[in-house]
Short mmCIF file of C-alpha atoms in Angstrom, two decimals:
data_model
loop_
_atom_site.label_atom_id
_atom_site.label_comp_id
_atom_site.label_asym_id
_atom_site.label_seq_id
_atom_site.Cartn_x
_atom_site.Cartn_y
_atom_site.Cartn_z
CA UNK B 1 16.60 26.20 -12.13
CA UNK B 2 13.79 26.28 -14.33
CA UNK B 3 12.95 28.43 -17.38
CA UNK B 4 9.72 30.62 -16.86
CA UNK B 5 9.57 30.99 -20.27
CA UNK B 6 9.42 26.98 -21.10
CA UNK B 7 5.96 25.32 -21.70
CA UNK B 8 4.61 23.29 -18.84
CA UNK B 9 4.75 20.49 -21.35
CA UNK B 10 8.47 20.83 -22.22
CA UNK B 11 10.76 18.02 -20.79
CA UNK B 12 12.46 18.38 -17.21
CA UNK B 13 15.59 17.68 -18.10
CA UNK B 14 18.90 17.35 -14.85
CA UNK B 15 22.28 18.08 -15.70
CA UNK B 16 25.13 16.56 -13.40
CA UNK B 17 28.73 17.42 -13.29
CA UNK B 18 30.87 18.33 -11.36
CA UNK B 19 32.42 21.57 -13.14
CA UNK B 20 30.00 24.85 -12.38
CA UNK B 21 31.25 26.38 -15.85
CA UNK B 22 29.60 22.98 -17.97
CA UNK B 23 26.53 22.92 -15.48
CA UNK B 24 26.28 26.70 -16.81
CA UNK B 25 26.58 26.28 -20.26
CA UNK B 26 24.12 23.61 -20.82
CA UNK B 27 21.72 25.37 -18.32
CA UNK B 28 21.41 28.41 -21.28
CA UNK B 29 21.44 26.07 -23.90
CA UNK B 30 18.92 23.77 -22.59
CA UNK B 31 16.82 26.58 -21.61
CA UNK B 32 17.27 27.95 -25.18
CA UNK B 33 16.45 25.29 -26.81
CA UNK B 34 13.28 24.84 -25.04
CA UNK B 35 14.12 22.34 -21.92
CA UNK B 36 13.42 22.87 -18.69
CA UNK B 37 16.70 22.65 -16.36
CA UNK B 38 17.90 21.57 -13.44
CA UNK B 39 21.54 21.44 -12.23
CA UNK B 40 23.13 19.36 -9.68
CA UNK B 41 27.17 19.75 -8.98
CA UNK B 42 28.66 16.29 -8.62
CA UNK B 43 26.91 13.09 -8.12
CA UNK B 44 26.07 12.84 -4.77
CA UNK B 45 23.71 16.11 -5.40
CA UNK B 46 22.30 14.10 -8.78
CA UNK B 47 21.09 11.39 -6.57
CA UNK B 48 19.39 13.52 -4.12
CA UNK B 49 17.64 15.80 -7.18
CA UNK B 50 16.45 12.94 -8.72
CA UNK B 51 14.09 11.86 -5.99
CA UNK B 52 13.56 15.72 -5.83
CA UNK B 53 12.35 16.91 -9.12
CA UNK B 54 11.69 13.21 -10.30
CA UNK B 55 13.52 14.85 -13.66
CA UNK B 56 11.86 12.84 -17.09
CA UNK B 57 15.87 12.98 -18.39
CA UNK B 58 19.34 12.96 -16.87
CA UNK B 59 22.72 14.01 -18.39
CA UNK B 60 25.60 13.29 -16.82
CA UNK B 61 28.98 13.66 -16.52
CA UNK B 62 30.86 10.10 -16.24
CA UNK B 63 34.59 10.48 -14.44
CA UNK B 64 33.37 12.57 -10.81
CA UNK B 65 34.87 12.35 -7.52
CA UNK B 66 32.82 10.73 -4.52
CA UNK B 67 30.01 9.34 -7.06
CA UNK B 68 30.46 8.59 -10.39
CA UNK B 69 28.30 8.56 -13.17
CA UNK B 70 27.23 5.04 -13.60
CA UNK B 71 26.07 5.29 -10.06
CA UNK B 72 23.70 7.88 -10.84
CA UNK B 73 22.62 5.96 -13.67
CA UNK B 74 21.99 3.25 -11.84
CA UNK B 75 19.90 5.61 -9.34
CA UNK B 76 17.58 7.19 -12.04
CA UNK B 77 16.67 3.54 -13.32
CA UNK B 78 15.97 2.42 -9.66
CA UNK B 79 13.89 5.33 -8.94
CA UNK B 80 12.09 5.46 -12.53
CA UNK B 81 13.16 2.86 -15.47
CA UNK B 82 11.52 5.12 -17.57
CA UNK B 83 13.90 7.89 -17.53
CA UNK B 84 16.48 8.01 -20.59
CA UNK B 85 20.02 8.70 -19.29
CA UNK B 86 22.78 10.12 -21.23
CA UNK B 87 26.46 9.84 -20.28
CA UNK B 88 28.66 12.43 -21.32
CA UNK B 89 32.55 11.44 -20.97
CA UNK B 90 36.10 13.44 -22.34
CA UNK B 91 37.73 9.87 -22.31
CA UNK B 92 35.04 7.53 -24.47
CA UNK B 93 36.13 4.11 -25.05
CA UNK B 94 33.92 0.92 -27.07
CA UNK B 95 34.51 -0.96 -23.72
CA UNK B 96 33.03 2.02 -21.49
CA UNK B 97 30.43 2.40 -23.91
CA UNK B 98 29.36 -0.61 -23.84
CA UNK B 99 29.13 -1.05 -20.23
CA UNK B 100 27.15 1.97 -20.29
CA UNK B 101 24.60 0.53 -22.54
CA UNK B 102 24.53 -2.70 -20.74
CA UNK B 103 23.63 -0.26 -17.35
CA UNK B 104 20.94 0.93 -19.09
CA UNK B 105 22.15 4.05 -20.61
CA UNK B 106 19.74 5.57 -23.62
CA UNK B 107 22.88 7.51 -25.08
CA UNK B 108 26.69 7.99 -24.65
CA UNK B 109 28.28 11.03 -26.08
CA UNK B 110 31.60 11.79 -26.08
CA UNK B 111 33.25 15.47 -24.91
CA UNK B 112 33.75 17.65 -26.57
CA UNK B 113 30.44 17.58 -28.76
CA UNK B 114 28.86 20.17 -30.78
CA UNK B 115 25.41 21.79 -29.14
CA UNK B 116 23.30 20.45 -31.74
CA UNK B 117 24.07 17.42 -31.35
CA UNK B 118 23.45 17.22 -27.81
CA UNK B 119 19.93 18.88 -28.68
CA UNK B 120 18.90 16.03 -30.98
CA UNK B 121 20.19 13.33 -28.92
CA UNK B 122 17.87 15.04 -26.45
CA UNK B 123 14.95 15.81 -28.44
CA UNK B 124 14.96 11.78 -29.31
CA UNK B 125 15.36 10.58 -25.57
CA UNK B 126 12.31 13.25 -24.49
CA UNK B 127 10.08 11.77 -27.73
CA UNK B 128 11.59 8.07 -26.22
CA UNK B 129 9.88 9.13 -22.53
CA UNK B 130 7.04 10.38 -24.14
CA UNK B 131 6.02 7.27 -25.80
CA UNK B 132 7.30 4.76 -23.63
CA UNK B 133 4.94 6.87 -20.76
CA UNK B 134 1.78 6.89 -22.77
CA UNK B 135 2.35 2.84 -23.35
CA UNK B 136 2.37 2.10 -20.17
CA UNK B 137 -0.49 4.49 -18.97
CA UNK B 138 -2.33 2.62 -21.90
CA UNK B 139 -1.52 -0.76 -20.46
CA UNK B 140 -2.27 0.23 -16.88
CA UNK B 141 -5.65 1.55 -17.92
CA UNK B 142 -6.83 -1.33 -19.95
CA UNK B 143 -5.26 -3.59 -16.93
CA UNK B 144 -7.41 -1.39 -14.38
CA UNK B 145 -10.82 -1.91 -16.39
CA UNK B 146 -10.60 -5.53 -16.48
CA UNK B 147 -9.39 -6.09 -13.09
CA UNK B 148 -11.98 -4.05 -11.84
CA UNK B 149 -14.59 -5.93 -13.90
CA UNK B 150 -13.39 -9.08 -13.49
CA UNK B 151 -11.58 -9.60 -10.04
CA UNK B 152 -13.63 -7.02 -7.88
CA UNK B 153 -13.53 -7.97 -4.48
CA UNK B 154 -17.16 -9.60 -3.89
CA UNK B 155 -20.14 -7.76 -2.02
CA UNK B 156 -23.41 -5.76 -3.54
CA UNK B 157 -24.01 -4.33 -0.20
CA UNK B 158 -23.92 -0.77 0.50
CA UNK B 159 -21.16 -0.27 2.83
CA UNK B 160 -19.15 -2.55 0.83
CA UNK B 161 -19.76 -0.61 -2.72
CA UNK B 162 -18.62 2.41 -0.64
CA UNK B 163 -15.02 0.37 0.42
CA UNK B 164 -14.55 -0.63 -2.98
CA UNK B 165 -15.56 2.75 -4.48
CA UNK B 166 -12.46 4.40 -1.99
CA UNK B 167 -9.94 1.98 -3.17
CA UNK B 168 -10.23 2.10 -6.82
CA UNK B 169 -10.09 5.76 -6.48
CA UNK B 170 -7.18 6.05 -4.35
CA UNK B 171 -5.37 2.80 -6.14
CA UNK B 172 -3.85 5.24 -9.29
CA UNK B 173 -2.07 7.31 -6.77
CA UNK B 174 0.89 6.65 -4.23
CA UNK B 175 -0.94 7.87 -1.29
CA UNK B 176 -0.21 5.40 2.05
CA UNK B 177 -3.92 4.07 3.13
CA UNK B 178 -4.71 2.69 6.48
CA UNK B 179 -7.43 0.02 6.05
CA UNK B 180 -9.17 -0.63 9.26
CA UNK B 181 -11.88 -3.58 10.98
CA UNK B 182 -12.22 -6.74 12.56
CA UNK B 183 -9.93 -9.68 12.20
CA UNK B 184 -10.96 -11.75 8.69
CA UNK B 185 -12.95 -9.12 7.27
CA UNK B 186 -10.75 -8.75 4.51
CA UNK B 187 -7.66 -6.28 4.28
CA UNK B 188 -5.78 -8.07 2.83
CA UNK B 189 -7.88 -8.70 -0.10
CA UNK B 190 -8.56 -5.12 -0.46
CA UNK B 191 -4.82 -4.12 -0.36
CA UNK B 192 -4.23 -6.78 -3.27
CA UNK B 193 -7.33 -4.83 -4.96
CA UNK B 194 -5.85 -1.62 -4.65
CA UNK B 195 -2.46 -2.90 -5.57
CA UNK B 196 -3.73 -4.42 -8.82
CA UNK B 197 -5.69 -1.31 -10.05
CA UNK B 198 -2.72 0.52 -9.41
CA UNK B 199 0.71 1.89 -11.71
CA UNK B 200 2.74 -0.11 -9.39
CA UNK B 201 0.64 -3.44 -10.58
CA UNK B 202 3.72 -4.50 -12.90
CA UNK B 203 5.89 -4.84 -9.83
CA UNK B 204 5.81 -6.93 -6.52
CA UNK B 205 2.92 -7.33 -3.58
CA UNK B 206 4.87 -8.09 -0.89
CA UNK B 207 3.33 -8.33 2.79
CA UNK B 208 4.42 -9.05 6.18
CA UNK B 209 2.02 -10.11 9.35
CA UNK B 210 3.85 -7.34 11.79
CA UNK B 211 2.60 -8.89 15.00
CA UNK B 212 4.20 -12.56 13.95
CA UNK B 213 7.78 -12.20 14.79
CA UNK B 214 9.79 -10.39 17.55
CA UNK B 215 10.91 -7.21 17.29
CA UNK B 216 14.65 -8.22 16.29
CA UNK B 217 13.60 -10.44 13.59
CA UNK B 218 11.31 -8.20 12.00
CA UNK B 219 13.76 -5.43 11.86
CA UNK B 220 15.60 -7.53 9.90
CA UNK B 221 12.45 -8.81 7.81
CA UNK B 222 11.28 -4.64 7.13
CA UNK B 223 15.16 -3.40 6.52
CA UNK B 224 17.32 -6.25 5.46
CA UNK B 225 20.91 -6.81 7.21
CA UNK B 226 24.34 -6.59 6.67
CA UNK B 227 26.68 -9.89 7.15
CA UNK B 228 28.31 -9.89 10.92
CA UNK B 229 25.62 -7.23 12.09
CA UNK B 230 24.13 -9.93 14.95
CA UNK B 231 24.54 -13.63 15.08
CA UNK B 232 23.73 -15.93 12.35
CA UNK B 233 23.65 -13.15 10.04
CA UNK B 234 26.14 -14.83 7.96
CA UNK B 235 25.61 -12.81 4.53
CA UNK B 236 23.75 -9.10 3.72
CA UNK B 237 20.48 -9.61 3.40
CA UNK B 238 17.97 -7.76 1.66
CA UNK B 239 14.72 -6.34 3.81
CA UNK B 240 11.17 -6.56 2.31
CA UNK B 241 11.06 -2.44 1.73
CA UNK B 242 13.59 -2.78 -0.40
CA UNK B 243 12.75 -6.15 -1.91
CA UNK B 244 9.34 -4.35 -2.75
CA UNK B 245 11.31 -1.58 -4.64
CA UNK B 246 8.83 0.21 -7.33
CA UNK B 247 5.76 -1.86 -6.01
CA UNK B 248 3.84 -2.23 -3.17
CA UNK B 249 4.09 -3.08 0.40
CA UNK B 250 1.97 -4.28 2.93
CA UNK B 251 2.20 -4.19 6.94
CA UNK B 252 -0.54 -6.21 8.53
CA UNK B 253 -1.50 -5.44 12.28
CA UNK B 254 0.63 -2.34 12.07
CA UNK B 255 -0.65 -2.12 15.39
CA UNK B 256 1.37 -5.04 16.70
CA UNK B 257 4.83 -2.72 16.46
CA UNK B 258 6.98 -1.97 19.18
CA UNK B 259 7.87 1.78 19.95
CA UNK B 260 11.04 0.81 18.59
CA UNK B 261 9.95 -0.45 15.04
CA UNK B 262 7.42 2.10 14.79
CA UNK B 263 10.05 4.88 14.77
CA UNK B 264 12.12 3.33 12.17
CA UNK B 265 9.50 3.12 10.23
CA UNK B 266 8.32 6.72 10.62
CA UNK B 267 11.51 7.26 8.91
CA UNK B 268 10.80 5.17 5.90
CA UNK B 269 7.49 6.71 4.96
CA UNK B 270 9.14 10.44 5.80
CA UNK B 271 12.62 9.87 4.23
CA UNK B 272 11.96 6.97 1.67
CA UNK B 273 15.18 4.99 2.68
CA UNK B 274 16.07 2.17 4.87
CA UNK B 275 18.80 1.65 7.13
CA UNK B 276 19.63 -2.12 7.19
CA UNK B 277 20.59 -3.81 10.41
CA UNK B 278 24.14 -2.78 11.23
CA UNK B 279 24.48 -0.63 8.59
CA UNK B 280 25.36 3.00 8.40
CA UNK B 281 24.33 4.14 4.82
CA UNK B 282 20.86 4.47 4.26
CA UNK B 283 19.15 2.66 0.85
CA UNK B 284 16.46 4.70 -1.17
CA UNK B 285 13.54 2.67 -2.17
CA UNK B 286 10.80 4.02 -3.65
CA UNK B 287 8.50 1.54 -2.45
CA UNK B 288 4.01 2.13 -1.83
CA UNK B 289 3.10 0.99 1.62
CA UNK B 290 -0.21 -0.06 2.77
CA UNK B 291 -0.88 -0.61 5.80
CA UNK B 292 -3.53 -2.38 8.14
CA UNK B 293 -4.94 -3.18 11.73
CA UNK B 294 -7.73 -4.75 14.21
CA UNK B 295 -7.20 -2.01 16.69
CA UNK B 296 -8.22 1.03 17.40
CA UNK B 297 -4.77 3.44 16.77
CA UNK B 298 -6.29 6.74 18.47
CA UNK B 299 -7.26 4.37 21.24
CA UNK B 300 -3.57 3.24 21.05
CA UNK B 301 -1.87 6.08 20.80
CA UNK B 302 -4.04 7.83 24.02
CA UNK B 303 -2.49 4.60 26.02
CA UNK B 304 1.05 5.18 24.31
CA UNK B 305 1.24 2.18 22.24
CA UNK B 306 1.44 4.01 18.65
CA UNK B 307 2.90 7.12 17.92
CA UNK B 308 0.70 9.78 17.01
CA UNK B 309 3.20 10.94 13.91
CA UNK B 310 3.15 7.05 12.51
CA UNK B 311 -0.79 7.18 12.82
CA UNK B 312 -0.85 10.45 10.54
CA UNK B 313 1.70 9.42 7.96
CA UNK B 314 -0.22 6.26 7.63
CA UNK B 315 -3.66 7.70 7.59
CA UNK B 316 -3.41 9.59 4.41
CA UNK B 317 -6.25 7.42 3.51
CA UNK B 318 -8.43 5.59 5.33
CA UNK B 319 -10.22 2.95 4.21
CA UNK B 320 -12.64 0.91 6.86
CA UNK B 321 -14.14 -2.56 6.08
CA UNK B 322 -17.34 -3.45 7.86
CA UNK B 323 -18.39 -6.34 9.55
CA UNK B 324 -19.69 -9.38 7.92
CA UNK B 325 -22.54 -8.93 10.28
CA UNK B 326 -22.88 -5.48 9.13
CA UNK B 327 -23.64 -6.61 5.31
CA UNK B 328 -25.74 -10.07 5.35
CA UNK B 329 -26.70 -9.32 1.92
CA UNK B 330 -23.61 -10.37 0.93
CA UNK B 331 -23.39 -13.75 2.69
CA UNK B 332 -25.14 -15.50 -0.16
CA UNK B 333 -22.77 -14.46 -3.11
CA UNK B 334 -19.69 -15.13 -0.51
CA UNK B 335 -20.83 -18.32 0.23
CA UNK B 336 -21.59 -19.36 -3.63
CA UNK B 337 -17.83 -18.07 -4.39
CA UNK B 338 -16.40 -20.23 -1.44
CA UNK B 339 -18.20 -23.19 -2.77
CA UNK B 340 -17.33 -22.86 -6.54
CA UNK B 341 -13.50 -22.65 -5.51
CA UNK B 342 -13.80 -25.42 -3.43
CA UNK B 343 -15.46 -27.54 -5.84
CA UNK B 344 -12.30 -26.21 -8.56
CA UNK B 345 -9.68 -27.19 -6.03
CA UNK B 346 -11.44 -30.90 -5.90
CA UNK B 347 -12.52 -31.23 -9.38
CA UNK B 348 -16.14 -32.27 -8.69
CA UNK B 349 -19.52 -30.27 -9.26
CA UNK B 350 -20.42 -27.10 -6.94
CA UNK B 351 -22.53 -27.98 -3.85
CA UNK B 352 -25.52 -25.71 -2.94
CA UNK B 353 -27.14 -24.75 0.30
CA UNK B 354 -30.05 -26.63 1.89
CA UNK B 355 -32.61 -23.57 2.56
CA UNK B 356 -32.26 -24.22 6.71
CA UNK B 357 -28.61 -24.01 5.71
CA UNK B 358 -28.45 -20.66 4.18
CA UNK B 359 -31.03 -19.13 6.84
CA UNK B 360 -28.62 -19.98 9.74
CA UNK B 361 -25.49 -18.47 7.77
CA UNK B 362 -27.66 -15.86 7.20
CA UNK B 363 -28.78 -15.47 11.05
CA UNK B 364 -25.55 -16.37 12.74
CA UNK B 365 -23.01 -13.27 13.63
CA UNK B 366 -19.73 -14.17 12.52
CA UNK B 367 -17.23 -12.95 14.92
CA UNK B 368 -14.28 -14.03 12.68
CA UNK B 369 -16.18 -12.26 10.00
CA UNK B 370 -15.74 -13.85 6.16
CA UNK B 371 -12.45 -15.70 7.16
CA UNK B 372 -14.78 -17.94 9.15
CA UNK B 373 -17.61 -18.22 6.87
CA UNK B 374 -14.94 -19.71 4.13
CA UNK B 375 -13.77 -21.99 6.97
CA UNK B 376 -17.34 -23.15 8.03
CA UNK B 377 -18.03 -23.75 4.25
CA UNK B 378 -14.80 -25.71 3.92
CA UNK B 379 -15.64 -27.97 7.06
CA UNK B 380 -19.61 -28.56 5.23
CA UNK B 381 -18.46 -29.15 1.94
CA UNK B 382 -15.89 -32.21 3.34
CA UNK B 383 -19.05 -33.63 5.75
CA UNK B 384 -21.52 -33.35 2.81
CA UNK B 385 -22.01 -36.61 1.04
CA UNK B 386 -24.53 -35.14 -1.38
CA UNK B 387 -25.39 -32.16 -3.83
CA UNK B 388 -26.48 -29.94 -1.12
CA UNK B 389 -24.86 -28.93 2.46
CA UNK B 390 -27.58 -30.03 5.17
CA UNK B 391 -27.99 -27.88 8.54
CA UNK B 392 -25.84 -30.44 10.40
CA UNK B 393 -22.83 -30.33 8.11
CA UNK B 394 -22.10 -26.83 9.90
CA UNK B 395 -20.45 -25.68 12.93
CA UNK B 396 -22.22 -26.59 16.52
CA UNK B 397 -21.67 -22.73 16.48
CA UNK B 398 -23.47 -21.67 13.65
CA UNK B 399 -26.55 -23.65 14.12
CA UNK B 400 -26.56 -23.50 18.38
CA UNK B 401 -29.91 -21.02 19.54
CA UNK B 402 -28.13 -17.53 20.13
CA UNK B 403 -28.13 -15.75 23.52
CA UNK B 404 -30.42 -12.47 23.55
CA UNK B 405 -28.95 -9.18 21.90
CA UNK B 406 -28.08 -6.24 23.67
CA UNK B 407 -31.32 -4.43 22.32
CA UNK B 408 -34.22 -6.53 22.12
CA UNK B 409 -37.76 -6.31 21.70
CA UNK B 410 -38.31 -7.96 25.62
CA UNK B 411 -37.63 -5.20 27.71
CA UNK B 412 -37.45 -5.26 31.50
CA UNK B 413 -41.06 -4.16 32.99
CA UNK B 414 -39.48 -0.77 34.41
CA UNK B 415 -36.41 -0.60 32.77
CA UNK B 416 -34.32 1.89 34.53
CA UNK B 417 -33.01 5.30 32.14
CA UNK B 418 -29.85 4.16 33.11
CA UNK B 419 -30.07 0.83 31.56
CA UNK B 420 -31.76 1.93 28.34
CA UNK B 421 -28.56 4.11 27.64
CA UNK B 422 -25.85 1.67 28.51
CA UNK B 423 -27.58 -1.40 26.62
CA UNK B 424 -28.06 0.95 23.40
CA UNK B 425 -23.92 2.25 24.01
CA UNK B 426 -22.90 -1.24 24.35
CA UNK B 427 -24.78 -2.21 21.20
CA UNK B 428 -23.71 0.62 19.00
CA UNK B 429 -20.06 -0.20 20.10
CA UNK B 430 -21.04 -3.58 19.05
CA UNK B 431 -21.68 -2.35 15.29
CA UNK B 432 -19.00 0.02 15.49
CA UNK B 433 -16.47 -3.19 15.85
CA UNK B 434 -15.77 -1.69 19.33
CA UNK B 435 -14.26 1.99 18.05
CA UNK B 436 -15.15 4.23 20.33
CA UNK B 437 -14.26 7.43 18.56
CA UNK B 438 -16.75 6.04 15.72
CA UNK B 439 -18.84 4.62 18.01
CA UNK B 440 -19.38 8.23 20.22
CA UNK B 441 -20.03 9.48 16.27
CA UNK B 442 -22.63 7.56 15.76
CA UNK B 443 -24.19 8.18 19.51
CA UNK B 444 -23.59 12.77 18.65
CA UNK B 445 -21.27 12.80 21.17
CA UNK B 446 -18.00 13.59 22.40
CA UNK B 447 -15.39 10.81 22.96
CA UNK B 448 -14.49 12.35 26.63
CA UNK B 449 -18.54 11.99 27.16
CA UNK B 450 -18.75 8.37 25.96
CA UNK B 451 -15.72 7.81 28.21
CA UNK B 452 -16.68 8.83 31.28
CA UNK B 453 -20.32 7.30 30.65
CA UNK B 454 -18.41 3.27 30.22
CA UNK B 455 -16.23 4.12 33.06
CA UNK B 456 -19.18 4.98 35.57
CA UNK B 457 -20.95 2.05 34.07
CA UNK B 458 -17.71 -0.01 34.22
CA UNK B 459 -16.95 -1.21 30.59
CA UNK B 460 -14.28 1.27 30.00
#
C-alpha cells in the first residue's frame, strides 16, 4: 500500500511478517514517518513482492512458517545487493545475529523495540541505499564514457554509426534486443558492446552458440539440472541463466531452437525463473538476455519454425548489422586493427598492405563478412616474408576475376520487362542479406507481392 501523501523521492520500504496486526502497525508508522509501504504476509508473499515493487528496503520478520526470514534475505540480495535488509526477531541471540550479518543483513533488531528506533535504523539504511546507488551510477557512467571512447566497436561508415548509435542507447536499460545479419558480421561483438556500456557491466557475459548442441543437452546448458534427473547427471548442476544471475546473457542463432526449447524459454523472459531439468521448483534469476540470429524469424515463424510470442518478447529491440559488403569504407581500418593484433600476438612490427592488396580487399564481397576478412589477413600475414602483404599472400578467392553482378552496366540488347524486374529483386535481396520483409521495403511493396513475384519467377 502506498502513502499518497509521501514524496516520490521517499524510500519504498516492504514489511514482511506473518502477523496482519504488526504488518498494520508499521504500515501507519512507516507511512507517518514519511516511508512509502508495502506489506507482504509471510515469506513466501515477501519473495514474490520483491521482484514486484523491486522495494529499495526490506524489514522482516525472522521465525515464519513455510519461509523464513533469512530466506528472504537471501532473495532481496540475489535480486538487488543493494537493498539494506533488516531482521526483526522476539528471540535475538549473538549467534543468530551474527549469522544474520554474515547473510548480509544491514541491521538486526530485536522485538519488542521502541518506534523510534526502528525509524532511525531506517532513516540510516535509506541514506545507506542512497549513497551506495549514486556510487555505483557514478562508476557505471565514468565506465560507459571510456568504454565507449576507447573500445567502440570499429567502423566510420554510416550504417555502422547508426548500429552503434542503437546499442549505446539501449545498453543502460534491461530491454531484451534481437541483433540481426549475416554469419561473421559481428553480433557478438556488439552484444559484448552493449553489455559493457551497460549497469549489468560489473557482472558476467555469458553466451551460448544455441544451434551447437542437441536439444537435451542444451536444456541442460540454458536451465541447469538436478542430480538423478537423466543419465550421467551425477550432481545438480547449475544452467547458464542462472549462472548469469545479475548480468547478461547471450543466445546465439536463437534461430537454431527446437519448438521445445523455444517454449521454455518464452517462460524465462515472461516469468524470470528457470525450471532446471527434473526439477519441480522454479529458480528466479534476474538475468539480461540478448539474443541473436542469421535467419530471417518472420520468415521462420510463417513456416512454423519460431514462435511468433518468442519473436516479440525478443524483439523489444532490434538491432541489425549490415554487411561487410554493405560498408567498404570500413575495410581499411578493419584490416589495420586485424594486423596490429596480429603483430601483438607475435611480438614483431605491424605489416601493411601492398596497394593491389588493399584494392582487391576492397573489391572482393565477403560472404563470411569481417570473420573472413580477419581470417584472410591471418593466412597473409603467416605467407608474408616482408613489411608489406603482396597480392599473392591472399586467398585464390579474394584475388580470382569475379563473375558478373546481378545489375550490370552490359545489358541484354532487348532485355525483356520481365527480366529487368527479377534481376533488380534478386539484387536488392542480395543487399538486404536475403530478408524479404526488408527487402519488399526497400522495393515499396507488400511482402505477399514480392512473394508471389519469386514464386512465378521460381526463387521463392
Amino acid at each position: 500500500m502506498t502513502a499518497a501523501s509521501a514524496p516520490e523521492t521517499a524510500p519504498r520500504v516492504l514489511v514482511v511478517d506473518d502477523e496482519s496486526g504488526i504488518l498494520e502497525t508499521l504500515r501507519i508508522l512507516l507511512k507517518t514517518e514519511g516511508f512509502i509501504p508495502f506489506t507482504a504476509h509471510g515469506g513466501r508473499q515477501g519473495i514474490e513482492k520483491i521482484d514486484e515493487i523491486k522495494p529499495d528496503i526490506v524489514l522482516t520478520d525472522v521465525r515464519m512458517p513455510d519461509v523464513t526470514g533469512v530466506q528472504v534475505l537471501s532473495h532481496a540480495r540475489q535480486a538487488d545487493s543493494e537493498i539494506p535488509v533488516i531482521l526483526m526477531t522476539a528471540q535475538a541471540t549473538l549467534q543468530s545475529a551474527m549469522q544474520a550479518v554474515n547473510e548480509g543483513a544491514f541491521y538486526y533488531i530485536q522485538k519488542p523495540f521502541r518506534n523510534d528506533e526502528l525509524v532511525a535504523i531506517l532513516k540510516r539504511a535509506a541514506e545507506h541505499r542512497r549513497l551506495r546507488v549514486e556510487n555505483q551510477s557514478l562508476k557505471q557512467e565514468i565506465r560507459r564514457r571510456d568504454k565507449s571512447i576507447g573500445s567502440r566497436p570499429i567502423g566510420r561508415s554510416k550504417s555502422w554509426l547508426e548500429v552503434l548509435r542503437l546499442a549505446e542507447t539501449v545498453a543502460p536499460t534491461d530491454s531484451t534486443v534481437l541483433i540481426t545479419g549475416e554469419s561473421g558480421t559481428g553480433k557478438e561483438v556488439v552484444a559484448r558492446y552493449i553489455h559493457d556500456l551497460s549497469t549489468r557491466t560489473d557482472n558476467s557475459f555469458l553466451s551460448i552458440n544455441c544451434g551447437a548442441l542437441p536439444e537435451s543437452l542444451l536444456e541442460s546448458e540454458l536451465f541447469g539440472h538436478v542430480k538423478g534427473s537423466f543419465t550421467g547427471a551425477v550432481k545438480d548442476k547449475t544452467g547458464l541463466f542462472a549462472a548469469a544471475n545479475n548480468g547478461t546473457f547471450f543466445l546465439d542463432e536463437i534461430g537454431e531452437t527446437t519448438p521445445s526449447t523455444q517454449v521454455k524459454l518464452l517462460r524465462v523472459l515472461q516469468q524470470r525463473e528457470v525450471i532446471p531439468v527434473g526439477a519441480t521448483e522454479p529458480v528466479s534469476v534476474n538475468t539480461r538476455v540478448l539474443a541473436a540470429t542469421n535467419r530471417d524469424l518472420e520468415e521462420e515463424i510463417k513456416r512454423g519454425a519460431f514462435r511468433a510470442d518468442l519473436f516479440y518478447r525478443l524483439n523489444v529491440i532490434a538491432v541489425h548489422l549490415p554487411p561487410l559488403r554493405q560498408r567498404t569504407d570500413d575495410i581499411p581500418l578493419l584490416a589495420e586493427s586485424f594486423l596490429a593484433r596480429s603483430a601483438q600476438v607475435r611480438n614483431e612490427a605491424p605489416k601493411g598492405l601492398a596497394e593491389d592488396t588493399l584494392d582487391a580487399l576492397m573489391a572482393y564481397g565477403w560472404p563470411g563478412n569481417v570473420r573472413e576478412l580477419e581470417n584472410a589477413l591471418e593466412r597473409a600475414v603467416i605467407l608474408s616474408p616482408g613489411a608489406k602483404i603482396q597480392l599473392d599472400a591472399l586467398p585464390e578467392r579474394v584475388t580470382e576475376r569475379r563473375a558478373e553482378p546481378l545489375v550490370s552496366e552490359r545489358t541484354p540488347v532487348t532485355p525483356t520487362l520481365e527480366a529487368i524486374e527479377r534481376a533488380y529483386i534478386q539484387w536488392v535481396l542480395q543487399n538486404e542479406g536475403g530478408n524479404k520483409s526488408r527487402a519488399a521495403d526497400m522495393l515499396g511493396i507488400d511482402p505477399s507481392t514480392l512473394y508471389r513475384k519469386l514464386a512465378r519467377y521460381g526463387d521463392a
